[in-house]
CSV table of C-alpha atoms and ligand atoms in Angstrom, one decimal:
chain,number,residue,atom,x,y,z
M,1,UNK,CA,81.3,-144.1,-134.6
M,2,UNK,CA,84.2,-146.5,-134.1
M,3,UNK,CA,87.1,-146.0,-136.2
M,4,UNK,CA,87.6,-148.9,-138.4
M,5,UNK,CA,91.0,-150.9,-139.8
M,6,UNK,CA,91.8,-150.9,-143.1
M,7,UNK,CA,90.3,-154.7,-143.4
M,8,UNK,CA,87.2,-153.7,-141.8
M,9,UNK,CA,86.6,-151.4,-144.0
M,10,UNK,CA,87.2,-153.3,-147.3
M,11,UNK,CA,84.9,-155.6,-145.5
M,12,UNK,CA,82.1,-153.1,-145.4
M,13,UNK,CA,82.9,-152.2,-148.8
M,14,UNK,CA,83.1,-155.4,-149.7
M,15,UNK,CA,79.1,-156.1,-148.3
M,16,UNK,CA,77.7,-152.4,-149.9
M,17,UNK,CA,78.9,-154.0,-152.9
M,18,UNK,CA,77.7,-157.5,-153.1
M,19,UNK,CA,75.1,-158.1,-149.7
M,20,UNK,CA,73.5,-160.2,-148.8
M,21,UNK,CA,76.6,-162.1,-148.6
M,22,UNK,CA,78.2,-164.7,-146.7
M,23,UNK,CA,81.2,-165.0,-144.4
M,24,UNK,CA,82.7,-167.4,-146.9
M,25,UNK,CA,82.3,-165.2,-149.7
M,26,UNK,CA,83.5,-162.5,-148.1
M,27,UNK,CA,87.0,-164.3,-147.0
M,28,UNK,CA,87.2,-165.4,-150.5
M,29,UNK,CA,87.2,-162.2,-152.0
M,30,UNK,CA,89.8,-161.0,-149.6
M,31,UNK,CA,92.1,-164.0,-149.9
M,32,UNK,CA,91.7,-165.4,-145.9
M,33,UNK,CA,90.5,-168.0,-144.2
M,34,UNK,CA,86.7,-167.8,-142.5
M,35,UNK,CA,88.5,-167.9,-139.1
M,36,UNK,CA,90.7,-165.2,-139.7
M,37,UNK,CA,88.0,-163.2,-140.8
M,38,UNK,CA,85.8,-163.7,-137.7
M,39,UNK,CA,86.9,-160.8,-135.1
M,40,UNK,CA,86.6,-158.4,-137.5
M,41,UNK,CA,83.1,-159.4,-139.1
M,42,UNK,CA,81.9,-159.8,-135.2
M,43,UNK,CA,82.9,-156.2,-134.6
M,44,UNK,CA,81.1,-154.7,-137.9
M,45,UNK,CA,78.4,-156.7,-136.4
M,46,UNK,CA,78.0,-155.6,-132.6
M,47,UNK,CA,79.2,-151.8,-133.9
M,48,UNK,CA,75.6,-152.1,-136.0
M,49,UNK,CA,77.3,-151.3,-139.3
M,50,UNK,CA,76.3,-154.7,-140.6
M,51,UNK,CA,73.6,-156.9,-140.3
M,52,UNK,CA,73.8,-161.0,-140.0
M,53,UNK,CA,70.8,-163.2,-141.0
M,54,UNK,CA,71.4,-166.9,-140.2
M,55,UNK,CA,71.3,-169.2,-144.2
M,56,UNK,CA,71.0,-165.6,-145.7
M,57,UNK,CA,74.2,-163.9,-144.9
M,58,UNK,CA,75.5,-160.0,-144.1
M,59,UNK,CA,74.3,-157.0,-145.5
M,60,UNK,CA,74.8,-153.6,-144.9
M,61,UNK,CA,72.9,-151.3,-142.3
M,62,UNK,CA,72.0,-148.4,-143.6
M,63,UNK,CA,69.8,-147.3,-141.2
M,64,UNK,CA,70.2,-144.9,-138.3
M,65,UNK,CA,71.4,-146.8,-134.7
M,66,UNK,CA,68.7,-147.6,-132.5
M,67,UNK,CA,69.5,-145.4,-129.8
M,68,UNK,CA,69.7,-142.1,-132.3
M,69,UNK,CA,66.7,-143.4,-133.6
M,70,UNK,CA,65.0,-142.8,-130.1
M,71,UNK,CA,66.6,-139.6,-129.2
M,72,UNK,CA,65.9,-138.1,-132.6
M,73,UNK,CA,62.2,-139.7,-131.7
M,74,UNK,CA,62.1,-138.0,-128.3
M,75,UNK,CA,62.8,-134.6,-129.8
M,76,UNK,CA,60.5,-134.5,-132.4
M,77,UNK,CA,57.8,-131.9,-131.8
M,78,UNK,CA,53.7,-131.8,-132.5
M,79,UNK,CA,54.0,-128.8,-134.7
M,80,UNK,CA,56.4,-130.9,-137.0
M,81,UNK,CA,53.6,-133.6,-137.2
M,82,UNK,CA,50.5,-131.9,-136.4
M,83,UNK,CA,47.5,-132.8,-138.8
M,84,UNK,CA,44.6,-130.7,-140.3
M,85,UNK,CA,42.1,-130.7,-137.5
M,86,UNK,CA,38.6,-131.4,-139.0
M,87,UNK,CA,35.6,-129.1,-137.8
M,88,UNK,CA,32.2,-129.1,-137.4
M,89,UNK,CA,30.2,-126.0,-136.1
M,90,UNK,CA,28.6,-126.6,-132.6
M,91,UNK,CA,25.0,-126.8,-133.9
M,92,UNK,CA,25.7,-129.2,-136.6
M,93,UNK,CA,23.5,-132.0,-135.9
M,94,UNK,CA,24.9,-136.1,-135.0
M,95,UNK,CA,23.7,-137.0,-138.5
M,96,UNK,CA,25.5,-134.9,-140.3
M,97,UNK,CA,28.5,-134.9,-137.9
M,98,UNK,CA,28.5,-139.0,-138.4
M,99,UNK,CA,28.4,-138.7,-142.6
M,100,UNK,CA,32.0,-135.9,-141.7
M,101,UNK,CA,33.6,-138.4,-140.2
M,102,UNK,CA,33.1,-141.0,-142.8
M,103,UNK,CA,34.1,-138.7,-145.4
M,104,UNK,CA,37.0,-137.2,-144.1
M,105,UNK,CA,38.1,-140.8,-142.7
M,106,UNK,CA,38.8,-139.5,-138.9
M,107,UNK,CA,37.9,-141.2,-135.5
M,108,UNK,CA,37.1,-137.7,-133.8
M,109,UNK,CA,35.7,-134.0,-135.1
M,110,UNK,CA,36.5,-131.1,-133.3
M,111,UNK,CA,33.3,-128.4,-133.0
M,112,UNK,CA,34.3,-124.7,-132.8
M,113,UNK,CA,33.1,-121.3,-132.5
M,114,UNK,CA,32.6,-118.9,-135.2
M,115,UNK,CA,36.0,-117.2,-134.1
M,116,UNK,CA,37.7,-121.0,-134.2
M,117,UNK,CA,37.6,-121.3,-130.7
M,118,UNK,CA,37.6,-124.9,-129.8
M,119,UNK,CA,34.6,-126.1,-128.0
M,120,UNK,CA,34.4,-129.1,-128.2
M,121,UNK,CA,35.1,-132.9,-128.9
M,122,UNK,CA,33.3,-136.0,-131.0
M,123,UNK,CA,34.5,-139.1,-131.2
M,124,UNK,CA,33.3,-142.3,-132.8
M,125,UNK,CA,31.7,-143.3,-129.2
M,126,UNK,CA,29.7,-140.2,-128.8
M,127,UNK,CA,28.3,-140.5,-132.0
M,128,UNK,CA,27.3,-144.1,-131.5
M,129,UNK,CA,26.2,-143.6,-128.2
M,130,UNK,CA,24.1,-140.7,-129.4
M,131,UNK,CA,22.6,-143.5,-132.1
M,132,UNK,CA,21.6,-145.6,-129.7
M,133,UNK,CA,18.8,-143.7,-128.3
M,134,UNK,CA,15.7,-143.1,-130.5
M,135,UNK,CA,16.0,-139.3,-131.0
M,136,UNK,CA,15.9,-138.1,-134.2
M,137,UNK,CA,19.7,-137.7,-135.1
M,138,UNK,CA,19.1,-134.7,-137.7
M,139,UNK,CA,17.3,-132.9,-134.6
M,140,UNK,CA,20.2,-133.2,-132.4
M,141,UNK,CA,23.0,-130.8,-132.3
M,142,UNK,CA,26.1,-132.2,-131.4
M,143,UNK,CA,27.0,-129.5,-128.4
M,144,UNK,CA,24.3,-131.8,-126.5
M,145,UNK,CA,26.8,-135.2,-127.0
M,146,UNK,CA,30.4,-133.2,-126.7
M,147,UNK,CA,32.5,-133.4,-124.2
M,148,UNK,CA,33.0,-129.4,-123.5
M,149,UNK,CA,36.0,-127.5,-122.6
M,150,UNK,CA,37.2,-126.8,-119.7
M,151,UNK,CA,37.0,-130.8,-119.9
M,152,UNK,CA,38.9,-131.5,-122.9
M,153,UNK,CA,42.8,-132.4,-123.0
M,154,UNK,CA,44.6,-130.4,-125.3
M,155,UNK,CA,48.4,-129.9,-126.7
M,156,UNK,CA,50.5,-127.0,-128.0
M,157,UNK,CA,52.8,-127.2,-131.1
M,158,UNK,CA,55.9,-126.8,-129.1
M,159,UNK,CA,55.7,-129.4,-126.7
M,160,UNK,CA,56.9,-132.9,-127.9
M,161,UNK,CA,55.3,-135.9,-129.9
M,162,UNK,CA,56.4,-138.1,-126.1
M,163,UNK,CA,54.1,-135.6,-124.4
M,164,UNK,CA,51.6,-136.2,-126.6
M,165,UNK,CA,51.3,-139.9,-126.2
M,166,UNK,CA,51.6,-139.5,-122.6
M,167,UNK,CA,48.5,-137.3,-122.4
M,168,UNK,CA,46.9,-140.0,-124.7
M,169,UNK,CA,47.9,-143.2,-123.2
M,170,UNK,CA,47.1,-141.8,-119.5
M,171,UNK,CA,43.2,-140.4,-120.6
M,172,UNK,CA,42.8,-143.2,-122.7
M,173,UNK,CA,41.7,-140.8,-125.3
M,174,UNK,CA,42.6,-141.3,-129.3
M,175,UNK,CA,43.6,-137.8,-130.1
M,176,UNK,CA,44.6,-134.9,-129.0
M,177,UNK,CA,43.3,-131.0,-130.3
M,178,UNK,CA,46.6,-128.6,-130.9
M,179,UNK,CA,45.9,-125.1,-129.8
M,180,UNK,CA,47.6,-122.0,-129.0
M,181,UNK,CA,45.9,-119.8,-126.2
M,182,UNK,CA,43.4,-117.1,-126.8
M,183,UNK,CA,43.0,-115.9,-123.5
M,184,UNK,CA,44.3,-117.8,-120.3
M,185,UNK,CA,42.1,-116.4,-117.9
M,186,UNK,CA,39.5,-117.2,-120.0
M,187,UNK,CA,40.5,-121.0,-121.2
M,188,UNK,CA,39.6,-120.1,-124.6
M,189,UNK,CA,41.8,-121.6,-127.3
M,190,UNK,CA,42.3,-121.3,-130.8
M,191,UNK,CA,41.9,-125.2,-133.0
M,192,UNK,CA,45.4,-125.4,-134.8
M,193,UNK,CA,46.0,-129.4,-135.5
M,194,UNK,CA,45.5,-132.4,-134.3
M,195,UNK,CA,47.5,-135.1,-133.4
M,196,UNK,CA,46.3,-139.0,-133.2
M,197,UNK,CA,47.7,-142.3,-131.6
M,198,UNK,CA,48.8,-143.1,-135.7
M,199,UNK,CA,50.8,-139.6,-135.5
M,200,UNK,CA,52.5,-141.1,-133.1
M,201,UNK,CA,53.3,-144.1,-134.9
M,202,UNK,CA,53.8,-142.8,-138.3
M,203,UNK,CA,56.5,-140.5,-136.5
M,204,UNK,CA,58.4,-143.2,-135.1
M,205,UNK,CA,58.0,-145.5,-138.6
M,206,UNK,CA,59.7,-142.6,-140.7
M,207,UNK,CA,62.7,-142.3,-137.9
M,208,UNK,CA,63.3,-145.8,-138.1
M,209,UNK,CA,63.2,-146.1,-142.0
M,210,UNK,CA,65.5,-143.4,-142.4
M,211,UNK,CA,68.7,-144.0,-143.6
M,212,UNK,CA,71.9,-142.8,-142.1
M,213,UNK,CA,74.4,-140.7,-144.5
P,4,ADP,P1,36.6,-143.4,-129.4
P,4,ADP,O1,35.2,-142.9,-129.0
P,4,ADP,O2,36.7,-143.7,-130.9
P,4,ADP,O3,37.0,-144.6,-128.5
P,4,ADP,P2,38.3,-141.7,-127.9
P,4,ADP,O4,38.9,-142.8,-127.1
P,4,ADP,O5,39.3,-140.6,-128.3
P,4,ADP,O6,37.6,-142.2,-129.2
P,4,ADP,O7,37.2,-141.0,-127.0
P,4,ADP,C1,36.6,-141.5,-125.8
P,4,ADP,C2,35.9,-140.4,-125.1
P,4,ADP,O8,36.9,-139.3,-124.7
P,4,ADP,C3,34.8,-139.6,-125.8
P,4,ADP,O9,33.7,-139.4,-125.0
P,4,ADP,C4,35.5,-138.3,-126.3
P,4,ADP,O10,34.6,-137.3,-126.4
P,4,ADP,C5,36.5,-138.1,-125.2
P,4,ADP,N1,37.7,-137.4,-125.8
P,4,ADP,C6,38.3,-137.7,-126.9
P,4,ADP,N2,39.4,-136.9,-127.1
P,4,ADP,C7,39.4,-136.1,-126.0
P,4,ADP,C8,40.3,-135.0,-125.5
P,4,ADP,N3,41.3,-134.6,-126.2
P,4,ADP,N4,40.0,-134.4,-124.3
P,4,ADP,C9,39.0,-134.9,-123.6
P,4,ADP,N5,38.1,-135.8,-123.9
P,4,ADP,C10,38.3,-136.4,-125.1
């Protein structure tokens, strides 16, 4: 934060008060001319603690600066976002799997082991896909349509909402299962969230709406 002079900072008063408001106004209230005012209302400006719109006037900023806004972004982690994962059990069959997703809203289930092992992954494609054929959808199970560990990319609740939408952007996948290891050797994991390309989103939304104190 720069420190301010004393005029700047009956400017900014001056705006938290009465913004949106214009240059002229401002001047009047402080008994100067608009050119005298200029420097100072340029350096409110370029500093971020006011805002300019062209016919409309300044208000204040009260939002966070950009560039906190994108560290605070780059530290936020999966566990702090994470999502309830939705679950199907392996032999639950693509009809059944298709009416879940519709009535949880998601774009991908998650099928697990009676222990909540994760074993696999459904997404809207699969499901379609699956459709396309003529087999009888109640008859098929959706362990036959997955696609099976050790296949499937996955994410742990420490590692950072950035990592995440790495690992999405570069499989082209829409989500990502959050799991904590059951056994390494074994490349069993336990289900524990989700995270989805809107997570990732929603995340940076909140940052930038937040207001700075
Ligand atoms: P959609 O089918 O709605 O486009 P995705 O792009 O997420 O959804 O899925 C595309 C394919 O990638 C599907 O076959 C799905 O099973 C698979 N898939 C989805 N998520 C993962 C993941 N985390 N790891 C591995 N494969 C995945």
């Amino acid at each position: 934060m720069i420190k301010l002079t004393k005029r700047q900072d009956e400017i900014l008063q001056i705006v938290k008060q009465n913004g949106p408001i214009t240059g002229k106004e401002i001047a009047d209230k402080l008994s100067l001319s608009r050119a005298a005012l200029r420097p100072d209302l340029a350096i409110l400006t370029m500093s971020g603690s006011l805002d300019a719109r062209p016919r409309v006037g300044y208000f204040f900023n009260d939002k966070i600066p950009v560039e906190r806004q994108v560290e605070k972004f780059l530290h936020q982690t999966v566990n702090d976002y994470k999502a309830l994962p939705i679950v199907v059990g392996k032999s639950t069959s693509v009809y059944d799997a298709i009416v879940q997703l519709f009535l949880e809203d998601v774009g991908t289930l998650y099928a697990v082991d009676s222990d909540g092992q994760l074993a696999g992954v459904i997404s809207r494609k699969d499901l379609l896909r699956a459709s396309l054929g003529n087999q009888n959808l109640n008859e098929l199970p959706v362990s036959v349509i997955m696609t099976r560990m050790p296949n499937i990319i996955t994410i742990h609740p420490e590692e950072t909402l950035l990592e995440a939408a790495k690992k999405m952007i570069h499989n082209h996948i829409d989500s990502l299962p959050v799991v904590k290891e059951m056994d390494e050797q074994k490349n069993t994991y336990l289900l524990v969230g989700r995270i989805t390309k809107t997570t990732i989103t929603r995340a940076y939304i909140e940052i930038m709406d937040e207001k700075s104190d």
